[in-house]
Coordinates of C-alpha atoms and ligand atoms in Angstrom, one line a residue:
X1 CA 26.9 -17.7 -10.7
X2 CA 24.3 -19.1 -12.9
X3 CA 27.2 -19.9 -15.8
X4 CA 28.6 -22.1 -13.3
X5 CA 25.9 -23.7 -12.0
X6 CA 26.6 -27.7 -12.4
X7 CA 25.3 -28.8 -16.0
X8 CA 23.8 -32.1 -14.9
X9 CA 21.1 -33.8 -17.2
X10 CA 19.3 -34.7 -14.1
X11 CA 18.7 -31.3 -12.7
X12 CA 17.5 -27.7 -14.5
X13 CA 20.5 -26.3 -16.6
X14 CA 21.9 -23.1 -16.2
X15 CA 20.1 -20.2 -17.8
X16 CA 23.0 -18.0 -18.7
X17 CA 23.3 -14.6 -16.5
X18 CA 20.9 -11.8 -15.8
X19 CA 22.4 -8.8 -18.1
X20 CA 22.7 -5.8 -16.3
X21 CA 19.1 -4.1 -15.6
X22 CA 18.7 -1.4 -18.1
X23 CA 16.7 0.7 -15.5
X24 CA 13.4 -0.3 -17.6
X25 CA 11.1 1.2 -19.7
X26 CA 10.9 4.6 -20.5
X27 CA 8.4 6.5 -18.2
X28 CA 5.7 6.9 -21.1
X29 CA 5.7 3.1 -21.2
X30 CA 6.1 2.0 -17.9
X31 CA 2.4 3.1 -16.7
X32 CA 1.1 1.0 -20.0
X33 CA 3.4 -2.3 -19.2
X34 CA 2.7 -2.3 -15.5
X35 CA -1.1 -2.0 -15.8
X36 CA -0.9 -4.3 -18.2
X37 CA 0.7 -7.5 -16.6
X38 CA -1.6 -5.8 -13.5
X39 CA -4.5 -8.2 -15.6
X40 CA -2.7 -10.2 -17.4
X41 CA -1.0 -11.8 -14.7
X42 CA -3.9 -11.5 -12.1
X43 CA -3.2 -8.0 -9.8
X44 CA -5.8 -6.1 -10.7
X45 CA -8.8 -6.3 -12.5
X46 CA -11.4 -3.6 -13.4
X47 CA -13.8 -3.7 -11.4
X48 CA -17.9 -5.2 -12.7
X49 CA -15.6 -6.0 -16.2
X50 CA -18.2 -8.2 -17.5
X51 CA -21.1 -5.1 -17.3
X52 CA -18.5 -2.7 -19.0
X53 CA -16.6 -1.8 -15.8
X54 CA -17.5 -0.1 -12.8
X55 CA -15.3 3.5 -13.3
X56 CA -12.9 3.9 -11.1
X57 CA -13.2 0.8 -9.1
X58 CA -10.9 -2.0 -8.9
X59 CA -10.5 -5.6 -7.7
X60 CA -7.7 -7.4 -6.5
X61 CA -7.1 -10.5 -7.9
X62 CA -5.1 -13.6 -6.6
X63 CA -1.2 -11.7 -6.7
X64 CA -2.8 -8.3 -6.0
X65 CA -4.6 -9.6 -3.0
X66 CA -1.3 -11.1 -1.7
X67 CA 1.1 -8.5 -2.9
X68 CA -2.0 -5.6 -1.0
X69 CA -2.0 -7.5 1.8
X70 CA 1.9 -8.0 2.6
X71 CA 2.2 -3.6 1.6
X72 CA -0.4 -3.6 4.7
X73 CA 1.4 -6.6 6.8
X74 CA 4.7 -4.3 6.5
X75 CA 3.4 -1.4 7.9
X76 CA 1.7 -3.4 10.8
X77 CA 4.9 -4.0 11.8
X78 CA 6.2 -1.8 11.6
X79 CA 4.0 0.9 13.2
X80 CA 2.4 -1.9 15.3
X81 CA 3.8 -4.9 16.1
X82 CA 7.7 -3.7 16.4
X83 CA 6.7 -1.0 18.8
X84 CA 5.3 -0.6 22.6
X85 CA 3.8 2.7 22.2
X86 CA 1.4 1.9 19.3
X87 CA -1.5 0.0 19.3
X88 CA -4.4 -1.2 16.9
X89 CA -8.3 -0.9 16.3
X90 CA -10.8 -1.3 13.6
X91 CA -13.0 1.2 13.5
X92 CA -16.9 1.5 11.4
X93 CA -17.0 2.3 8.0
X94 CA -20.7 3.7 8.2
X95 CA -20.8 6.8 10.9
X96 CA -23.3 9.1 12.0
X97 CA -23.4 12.7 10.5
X98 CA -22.5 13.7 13.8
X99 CA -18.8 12.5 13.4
X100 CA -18.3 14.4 10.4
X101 CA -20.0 17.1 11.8
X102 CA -17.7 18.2 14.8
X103 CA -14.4 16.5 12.5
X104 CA -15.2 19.7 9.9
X105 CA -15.8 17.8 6.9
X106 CA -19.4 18.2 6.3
X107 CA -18.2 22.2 5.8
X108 CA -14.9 21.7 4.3
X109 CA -14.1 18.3 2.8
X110 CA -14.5 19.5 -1.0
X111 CA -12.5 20.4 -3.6
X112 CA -13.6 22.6 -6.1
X113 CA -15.9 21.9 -9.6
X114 CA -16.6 23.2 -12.6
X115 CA -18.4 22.6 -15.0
X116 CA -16.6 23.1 -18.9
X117 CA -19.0 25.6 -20.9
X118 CA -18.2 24.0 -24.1
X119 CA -18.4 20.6 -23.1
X120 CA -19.5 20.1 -20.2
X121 CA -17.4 17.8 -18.7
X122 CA -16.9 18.1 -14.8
X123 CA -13.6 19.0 -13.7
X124 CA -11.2 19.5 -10.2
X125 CA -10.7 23.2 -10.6
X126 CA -7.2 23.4 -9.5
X127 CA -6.4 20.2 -11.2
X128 CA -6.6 21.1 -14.7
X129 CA -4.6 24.9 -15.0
X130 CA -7.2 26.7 -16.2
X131 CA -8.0 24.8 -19.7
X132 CA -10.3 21.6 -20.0
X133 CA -8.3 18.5 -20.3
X134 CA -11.5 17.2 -22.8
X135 CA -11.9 19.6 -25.7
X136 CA -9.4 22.4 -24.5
X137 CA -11.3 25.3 -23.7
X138 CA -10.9 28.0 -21.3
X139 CA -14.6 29.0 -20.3
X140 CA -15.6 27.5 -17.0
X141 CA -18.5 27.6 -15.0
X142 CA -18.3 29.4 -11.3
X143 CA -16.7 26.9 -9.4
X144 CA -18.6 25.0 -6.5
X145 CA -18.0 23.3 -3.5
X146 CA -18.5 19.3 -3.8
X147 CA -18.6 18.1 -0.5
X148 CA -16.7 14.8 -1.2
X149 CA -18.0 12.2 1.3
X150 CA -20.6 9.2 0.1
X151 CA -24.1 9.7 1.7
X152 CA -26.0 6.6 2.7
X153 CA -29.3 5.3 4.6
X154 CA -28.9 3.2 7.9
X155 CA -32.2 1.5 8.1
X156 CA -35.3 0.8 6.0
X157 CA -36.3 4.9 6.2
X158 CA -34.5 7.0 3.5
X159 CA -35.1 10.3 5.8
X160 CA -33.0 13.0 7.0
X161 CA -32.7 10.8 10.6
X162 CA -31.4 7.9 9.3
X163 CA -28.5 9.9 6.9
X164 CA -24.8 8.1 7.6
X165 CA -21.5 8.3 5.5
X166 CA -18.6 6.1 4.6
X167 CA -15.3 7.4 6.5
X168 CA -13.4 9.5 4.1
X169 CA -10.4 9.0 5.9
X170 CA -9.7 6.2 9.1
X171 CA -8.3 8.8 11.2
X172 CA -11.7 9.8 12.9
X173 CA -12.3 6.7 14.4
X174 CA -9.0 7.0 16.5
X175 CA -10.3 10.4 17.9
X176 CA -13.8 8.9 18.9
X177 CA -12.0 6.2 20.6
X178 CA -9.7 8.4 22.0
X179 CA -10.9 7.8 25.7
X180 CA -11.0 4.0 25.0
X181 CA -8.0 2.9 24.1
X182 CA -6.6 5.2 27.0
X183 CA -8.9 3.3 29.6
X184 CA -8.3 0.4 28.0
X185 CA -4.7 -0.1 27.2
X186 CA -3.4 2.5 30.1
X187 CA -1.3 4.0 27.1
X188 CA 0.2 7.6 28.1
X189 CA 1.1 10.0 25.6
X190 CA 2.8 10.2 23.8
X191 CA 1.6 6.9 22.2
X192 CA -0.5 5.7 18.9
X193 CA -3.6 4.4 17.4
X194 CA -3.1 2.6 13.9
X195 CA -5.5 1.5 11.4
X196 CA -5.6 0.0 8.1
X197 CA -9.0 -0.2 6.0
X198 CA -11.3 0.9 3.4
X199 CA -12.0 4.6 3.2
X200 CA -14.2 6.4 0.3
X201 CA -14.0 9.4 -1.3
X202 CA -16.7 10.8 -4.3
X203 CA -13.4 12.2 -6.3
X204 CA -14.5 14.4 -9.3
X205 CA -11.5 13.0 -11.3
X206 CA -10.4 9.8 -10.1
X207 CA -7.4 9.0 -12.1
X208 CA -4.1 7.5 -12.9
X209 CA -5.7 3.9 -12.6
X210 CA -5.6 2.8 -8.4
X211 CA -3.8 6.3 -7.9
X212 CA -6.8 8.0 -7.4
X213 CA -10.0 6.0 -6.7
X214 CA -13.5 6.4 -5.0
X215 CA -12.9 3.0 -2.9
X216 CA -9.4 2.9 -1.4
X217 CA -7.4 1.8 1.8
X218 CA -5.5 4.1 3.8
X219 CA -3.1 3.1 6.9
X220 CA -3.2 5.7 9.4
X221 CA -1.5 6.6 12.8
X222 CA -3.1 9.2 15.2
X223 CA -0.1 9.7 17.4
X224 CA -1.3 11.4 20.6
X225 CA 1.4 13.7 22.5
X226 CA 1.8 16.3 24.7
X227 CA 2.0 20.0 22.9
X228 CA 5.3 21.3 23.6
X229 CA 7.0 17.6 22.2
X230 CA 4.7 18.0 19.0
X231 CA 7.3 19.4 16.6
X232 CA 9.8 17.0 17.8
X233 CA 7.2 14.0 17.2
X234 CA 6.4 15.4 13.7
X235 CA 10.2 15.2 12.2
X236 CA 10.4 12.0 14.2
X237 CA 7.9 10.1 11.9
X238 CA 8.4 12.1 9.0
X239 CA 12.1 10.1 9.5
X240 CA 10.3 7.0 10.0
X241 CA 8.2 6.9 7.0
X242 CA 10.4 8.1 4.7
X243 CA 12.5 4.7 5.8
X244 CA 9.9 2.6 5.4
X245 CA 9.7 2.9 1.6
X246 CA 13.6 3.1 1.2
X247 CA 13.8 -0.2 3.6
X248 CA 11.1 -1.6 1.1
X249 CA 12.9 -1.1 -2.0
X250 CA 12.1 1.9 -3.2
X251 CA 15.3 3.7 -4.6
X252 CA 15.7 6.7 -2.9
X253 CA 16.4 9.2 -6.1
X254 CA 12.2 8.0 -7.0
X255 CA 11.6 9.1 -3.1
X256 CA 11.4 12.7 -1.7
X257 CA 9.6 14.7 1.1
X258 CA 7.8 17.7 0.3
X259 CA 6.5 20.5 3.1
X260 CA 3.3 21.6 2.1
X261 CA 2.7 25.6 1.7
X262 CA 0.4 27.3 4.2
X263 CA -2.0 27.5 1.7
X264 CA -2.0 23.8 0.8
X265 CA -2.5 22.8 4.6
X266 CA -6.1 21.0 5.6
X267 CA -8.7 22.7 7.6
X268 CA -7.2 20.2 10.4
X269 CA -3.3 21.1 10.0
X270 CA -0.6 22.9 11.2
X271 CA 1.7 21.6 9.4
X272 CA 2.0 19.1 7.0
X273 CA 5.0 16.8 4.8
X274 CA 4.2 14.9 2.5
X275 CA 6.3 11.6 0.9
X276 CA 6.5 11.8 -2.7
X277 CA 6.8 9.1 -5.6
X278 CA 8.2 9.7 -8.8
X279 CA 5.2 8.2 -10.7
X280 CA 5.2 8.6 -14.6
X281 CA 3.5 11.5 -14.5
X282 CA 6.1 13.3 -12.0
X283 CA 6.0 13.7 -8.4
X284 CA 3.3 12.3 -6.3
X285 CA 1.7 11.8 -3.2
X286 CA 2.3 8.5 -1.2
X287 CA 1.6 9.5 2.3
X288 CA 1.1 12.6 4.5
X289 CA 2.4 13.3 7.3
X290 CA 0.6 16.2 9.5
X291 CA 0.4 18.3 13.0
X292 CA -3.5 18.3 13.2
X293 CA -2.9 19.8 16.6
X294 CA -5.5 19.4 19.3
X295 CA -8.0 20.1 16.4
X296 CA -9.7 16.7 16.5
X297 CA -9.7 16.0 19.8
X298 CA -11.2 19.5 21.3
X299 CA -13.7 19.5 18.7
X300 CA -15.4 15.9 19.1
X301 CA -15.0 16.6 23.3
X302 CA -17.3 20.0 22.7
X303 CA -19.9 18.4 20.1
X304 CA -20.0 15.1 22.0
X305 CA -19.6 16.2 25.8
X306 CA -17.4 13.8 27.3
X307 CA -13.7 15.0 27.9
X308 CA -11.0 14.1 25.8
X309 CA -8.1 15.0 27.1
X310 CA -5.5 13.1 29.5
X311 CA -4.4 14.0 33.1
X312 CA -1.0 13.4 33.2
X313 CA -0.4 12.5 37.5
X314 CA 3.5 12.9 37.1
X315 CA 2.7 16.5 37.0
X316 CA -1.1 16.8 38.0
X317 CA -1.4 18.7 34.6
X318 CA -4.5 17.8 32.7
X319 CA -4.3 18.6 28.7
X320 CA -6.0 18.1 25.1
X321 CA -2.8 15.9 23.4
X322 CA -1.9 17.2 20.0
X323 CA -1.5 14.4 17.1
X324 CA 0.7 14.0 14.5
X325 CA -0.2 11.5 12.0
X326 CA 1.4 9.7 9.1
X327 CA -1.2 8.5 7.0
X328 CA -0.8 6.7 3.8
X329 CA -2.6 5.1 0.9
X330 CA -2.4 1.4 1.0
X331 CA -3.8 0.8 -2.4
X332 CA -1.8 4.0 -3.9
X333 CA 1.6 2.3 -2.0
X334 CA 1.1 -0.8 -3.6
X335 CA 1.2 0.8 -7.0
X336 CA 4.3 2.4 -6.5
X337 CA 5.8 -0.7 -5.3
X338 CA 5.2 -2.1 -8.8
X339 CA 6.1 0.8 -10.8
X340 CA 9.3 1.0 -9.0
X341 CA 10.1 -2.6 -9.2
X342 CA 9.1 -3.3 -13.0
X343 CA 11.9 -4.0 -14.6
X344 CA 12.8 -5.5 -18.6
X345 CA 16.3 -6.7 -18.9
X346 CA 17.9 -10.1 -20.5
X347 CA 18.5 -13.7 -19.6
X348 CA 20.9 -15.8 -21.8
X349 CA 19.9 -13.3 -24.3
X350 CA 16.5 -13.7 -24.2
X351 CA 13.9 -11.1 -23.3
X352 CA 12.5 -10.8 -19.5
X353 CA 10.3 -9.0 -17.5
X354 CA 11.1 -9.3 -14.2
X355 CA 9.1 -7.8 -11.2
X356 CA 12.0 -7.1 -8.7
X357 CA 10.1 -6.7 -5.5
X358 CA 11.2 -6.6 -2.0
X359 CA 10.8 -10.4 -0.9
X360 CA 8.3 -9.5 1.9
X361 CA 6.1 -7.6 -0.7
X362 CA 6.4 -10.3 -3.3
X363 CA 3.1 -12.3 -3.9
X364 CA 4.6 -15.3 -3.3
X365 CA 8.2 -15.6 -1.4
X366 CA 8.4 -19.2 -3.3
X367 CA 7.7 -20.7 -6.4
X368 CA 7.8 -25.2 -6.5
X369 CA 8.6 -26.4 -9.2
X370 CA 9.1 -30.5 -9.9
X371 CA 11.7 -30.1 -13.1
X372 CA 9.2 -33.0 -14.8
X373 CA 5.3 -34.0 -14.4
X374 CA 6.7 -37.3 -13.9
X375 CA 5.0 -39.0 -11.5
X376 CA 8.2 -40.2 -9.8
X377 CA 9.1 -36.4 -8.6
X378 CA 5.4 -35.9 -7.2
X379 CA 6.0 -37.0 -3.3
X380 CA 9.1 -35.2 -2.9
X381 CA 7.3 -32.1 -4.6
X382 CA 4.8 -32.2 -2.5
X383 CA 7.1 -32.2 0.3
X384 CA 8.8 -29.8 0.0
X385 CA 5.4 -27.7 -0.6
X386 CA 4.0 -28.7 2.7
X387 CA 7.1 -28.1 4.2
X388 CA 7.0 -24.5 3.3
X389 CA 3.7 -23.6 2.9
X390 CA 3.2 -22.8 6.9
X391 CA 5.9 -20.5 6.7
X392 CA 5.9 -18.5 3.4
X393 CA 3.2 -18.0 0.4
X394 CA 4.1 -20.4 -2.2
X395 CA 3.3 -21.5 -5.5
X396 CA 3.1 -24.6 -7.1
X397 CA 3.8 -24.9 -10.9
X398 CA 4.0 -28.1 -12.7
X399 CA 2.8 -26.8 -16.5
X400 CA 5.4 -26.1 -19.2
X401 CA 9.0 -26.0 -19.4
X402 CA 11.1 -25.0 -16.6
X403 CA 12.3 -21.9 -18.5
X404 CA 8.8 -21.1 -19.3
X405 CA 7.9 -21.8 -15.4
X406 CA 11.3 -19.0 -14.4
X407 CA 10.0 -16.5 -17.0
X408 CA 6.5 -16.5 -15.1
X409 CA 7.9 -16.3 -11.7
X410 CA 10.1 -13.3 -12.8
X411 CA 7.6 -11.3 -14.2
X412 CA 5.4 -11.8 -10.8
X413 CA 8.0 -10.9 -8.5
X414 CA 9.0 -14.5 -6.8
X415 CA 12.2 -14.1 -5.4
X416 CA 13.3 -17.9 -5.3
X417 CA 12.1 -20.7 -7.0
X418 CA 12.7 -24.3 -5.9
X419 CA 13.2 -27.3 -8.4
X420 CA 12.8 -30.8 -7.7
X421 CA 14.6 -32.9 -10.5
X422 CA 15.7 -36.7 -10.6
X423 CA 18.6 -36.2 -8.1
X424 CA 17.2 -35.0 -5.9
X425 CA 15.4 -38.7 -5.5
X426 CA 19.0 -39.8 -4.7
X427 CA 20.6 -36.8 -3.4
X428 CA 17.7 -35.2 -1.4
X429 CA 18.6 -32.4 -2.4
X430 CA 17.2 -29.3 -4.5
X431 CA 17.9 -25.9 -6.5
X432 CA 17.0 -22.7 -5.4
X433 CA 17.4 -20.1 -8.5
X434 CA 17.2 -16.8 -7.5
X435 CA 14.9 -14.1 -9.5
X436 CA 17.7 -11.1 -9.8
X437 CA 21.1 -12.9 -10.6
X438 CA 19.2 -15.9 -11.9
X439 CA 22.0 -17.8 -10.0
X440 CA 21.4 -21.6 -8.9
X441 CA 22.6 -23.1 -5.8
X442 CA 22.1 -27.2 -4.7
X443 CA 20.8 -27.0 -0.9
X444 CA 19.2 -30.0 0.8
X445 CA 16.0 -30.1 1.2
X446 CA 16.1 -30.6 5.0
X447 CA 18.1 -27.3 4.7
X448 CA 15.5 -25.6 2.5
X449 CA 13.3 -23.6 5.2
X450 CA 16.3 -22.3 7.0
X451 CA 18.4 -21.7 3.3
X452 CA 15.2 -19.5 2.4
X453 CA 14.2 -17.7 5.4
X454 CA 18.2 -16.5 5.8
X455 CA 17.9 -15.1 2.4
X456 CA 14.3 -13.8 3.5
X457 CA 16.0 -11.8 7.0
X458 CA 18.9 -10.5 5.1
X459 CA 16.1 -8.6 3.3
Ligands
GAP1 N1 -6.4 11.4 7.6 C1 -5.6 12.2 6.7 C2 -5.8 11.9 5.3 O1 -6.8 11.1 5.0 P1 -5.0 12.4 2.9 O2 -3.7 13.0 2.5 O3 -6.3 12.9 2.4 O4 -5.0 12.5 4.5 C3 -3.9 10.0 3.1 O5 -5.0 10.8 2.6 C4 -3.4 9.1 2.0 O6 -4.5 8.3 1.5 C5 -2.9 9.8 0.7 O7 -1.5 10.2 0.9 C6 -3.1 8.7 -0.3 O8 -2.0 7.8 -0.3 C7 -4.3 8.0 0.1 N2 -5.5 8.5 -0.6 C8 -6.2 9.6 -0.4 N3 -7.2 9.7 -1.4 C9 -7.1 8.7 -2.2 C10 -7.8 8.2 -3.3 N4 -8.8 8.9 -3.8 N5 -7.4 7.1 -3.9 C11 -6.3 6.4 -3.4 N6 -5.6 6.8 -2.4 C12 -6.0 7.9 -1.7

């Protein structure tokens, strides 16, 4: 425990126990705090901040990059790497109106504006309950389709021939590749194509700061199987993802699947589930999970021309696969990861804010910290850096006191930190204090790797 760790003048003393977590902030507060230490500490910056901000456009910065990129590392594996009947591809961005064309969402990918008659601010028709968020009125104009997809130019000629969009969603550059991965890979339904990457979407109201944003990364899984097994599929992965984020950390009574009513379903669905969040603002989406049937499939093979279907030779049957697919918001995960892990609690009765992540999401797995800027500890330091570094993100921290150094490793997430003091000159050995209990164990350094990626796998 970290009241018993060994007082020692050579080494970092004990820092008195974690109190009990108080659950954190109250909702109203917690969306404030956590966008907050989002820039303060270097997740997420607003994006073009210098020219007044770009609205609803975000960068990553050096945490958020890491933290992004280990929410989309996760799902890899798990829909990827850890399975045989999955595989990957990175499809365009820029397509051909033609895609969108046969996919259905040049007619129906909009949602519904109006137009305030007082003040004519734009608004999401069934988003706002039938009074204008802005000055409160209830006179509207007719509301209008807005076809949601960004419109772009391929080429030097800004004509009707050279028209191309940003994907809207990942998913249709599975179907187009439908016949070659299948050629390619000799995959048999039922079996999967996953991607991760940037989709775009011209939302009236982007909100709810990476929530709901024009720029965004999805992670999607077309899951091609044969009809009759398509129900079976669907509760199969709605099981699966639902997991995910509980074997992630997030605590199940913020977690909960919702079916979506007929009259909710896309132009594409059958059904459809989604997993919800309990963001501050109530239940959200994180991730749908639908039956788009043979939808996609039959309708690129009649506006294309080539078949898409699969001839199973087991039983000489030849049929259009139906999909079910999980997809989910990469940048909208990521922010649920933090809300759900922000916490504010006390350390040897001192104040903390302490980002409990899940050690594979954390931006760093490892902070390094030599107790003194000494000279003397810098070799050693730098060991054990090197020594790590090929195997786990770590920081290196040699400014301020090592209280000062715990505090800033808390509030980031890092689930370990590793001093180097003056024993561990003699000793060779080192202390690994440990974000949540803020308990301190000695482990030698030639131990160190093994110590932390135990502690990593039990995780
Ligand atoms: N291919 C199906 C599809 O795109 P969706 O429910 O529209 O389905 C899937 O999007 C996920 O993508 C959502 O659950 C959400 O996590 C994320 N997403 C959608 N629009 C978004 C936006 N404007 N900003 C951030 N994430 C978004």
């Amino acid at each position: 425990m970290s009241d018993e760790a060994p007082s020692h003048p050579g080494r970092p003393g004990p820092e008195g126990a974690a109190a009990p977590a108080t659950g954190g902030p109250a909702s109203e507060d917690l969306m404030e705090r956590v966008v907050g230490l989002c820039k303060r500490r270097g997740f997420i910056f607003q994006s073009a901040e210098i020219y007044g901000g770009f609205r609803s456009t975000y960068d990553y910065g050096p945490l958020g990059v890491n933290l992004l990129r280990n929410v989309k590392n996760a799902w890899w594996e798990a829909m990827v790497q850890r399975r045989t009947d999955v595989v990957g591809l990175d499809a365009a961005i820029l397509s051909p109106p033609a895609v969108w064309q046969a996919s259905g969402h040049l007619a129906n990918f909009t949602d519904p504006l109006v137009d305030c008659r007082a003040c004519h601010q734009r608004w999401r028709q069934d988003k706002i309950g039938g009074v204008c968020p802005n000055c409160g009125s209830t006179e509207f104009t007719e509301a209008r389709a807005f076809n949601l997809m960004f419109k772009t130019h391929a080429g030097p000629l800004e004509d009707e021939g050279a028209v191309a969009y940003l994907r809207p969603e990942t998913a249709q550059g599975m179907f187009v590749n439908f016949v070659n991965v299948l050629q390619t890979t000799r995959k048999k339904p039922p079996f999967g194509i996953a991607q991760v990457g940037k989709s775009f979407r011209n939302e009236i109201t982007p909100q709810n700061f990476v929530f709901r944003t024009r720029e965004f990364e999805q992670m999607e899984m077309e899951y091609f199987v044969p009809p009759a097994e398509a129900q079976h599929w669907f509760e199969y992965w709605l099981a699966e993802r639902f997991n995910w984020y509980l074997g992630l950390g997030i605590p199940a009574d913020k977690l909960r699947l919702r079916h979506h009513d007929p009259d909710e379903l896309s132009h594409y669905s059958a059904g459809t589930a989604d997993v919800e969040f309990l963001f501050p603002w109530g239940w959200d989406e994180l991730e749908g999970i639908a039956n788009r049937t043979d939808f996609d499939l039959k309708a690129h093979a009649a506006a294309s021309g080539e078949k898409l279907d699969y001839f199973d030779p087991t039983t000489n049957e030849r049929y259009t696969p139906y999909v079910i697919e999980p997809a989910a918001g990469a940048t909208r995960t990521m922010m649920a990861f933090l809300l759900a892990a922000y916490d504010e609690d006390e350390v040897g009765g001192e104040p903390r804010t302490v980002l409990r992540i899940h050690p594979r999401l954390a931006p760093y797995q490892v902070a390094v910290l030599p107790l003194s800027k000494k000279d003397s500890l810098e070799p050693l330091s730098r060991r054990v850096l090197e020594l790590l570094q090929p195997h786990l993100m770590v920081d290196y921290d040699v400014t301020q006191g090592i209280g000062k150094r715990y505090r800033r490793q808390d509030e980031i997430g890092t689930p370990w930190c590793v001093t180097i003091d003056f024993d561990s000159l003699e000793d060779g050995g080192v202390t690994v204090r440990d974000r949540d209990s803020t308990e301190q164990v000695r482990v030698p350094v030639d131990g160190l790797l093994d110590e932390l990626r135990g502690r990593l796998d039990a995780r």
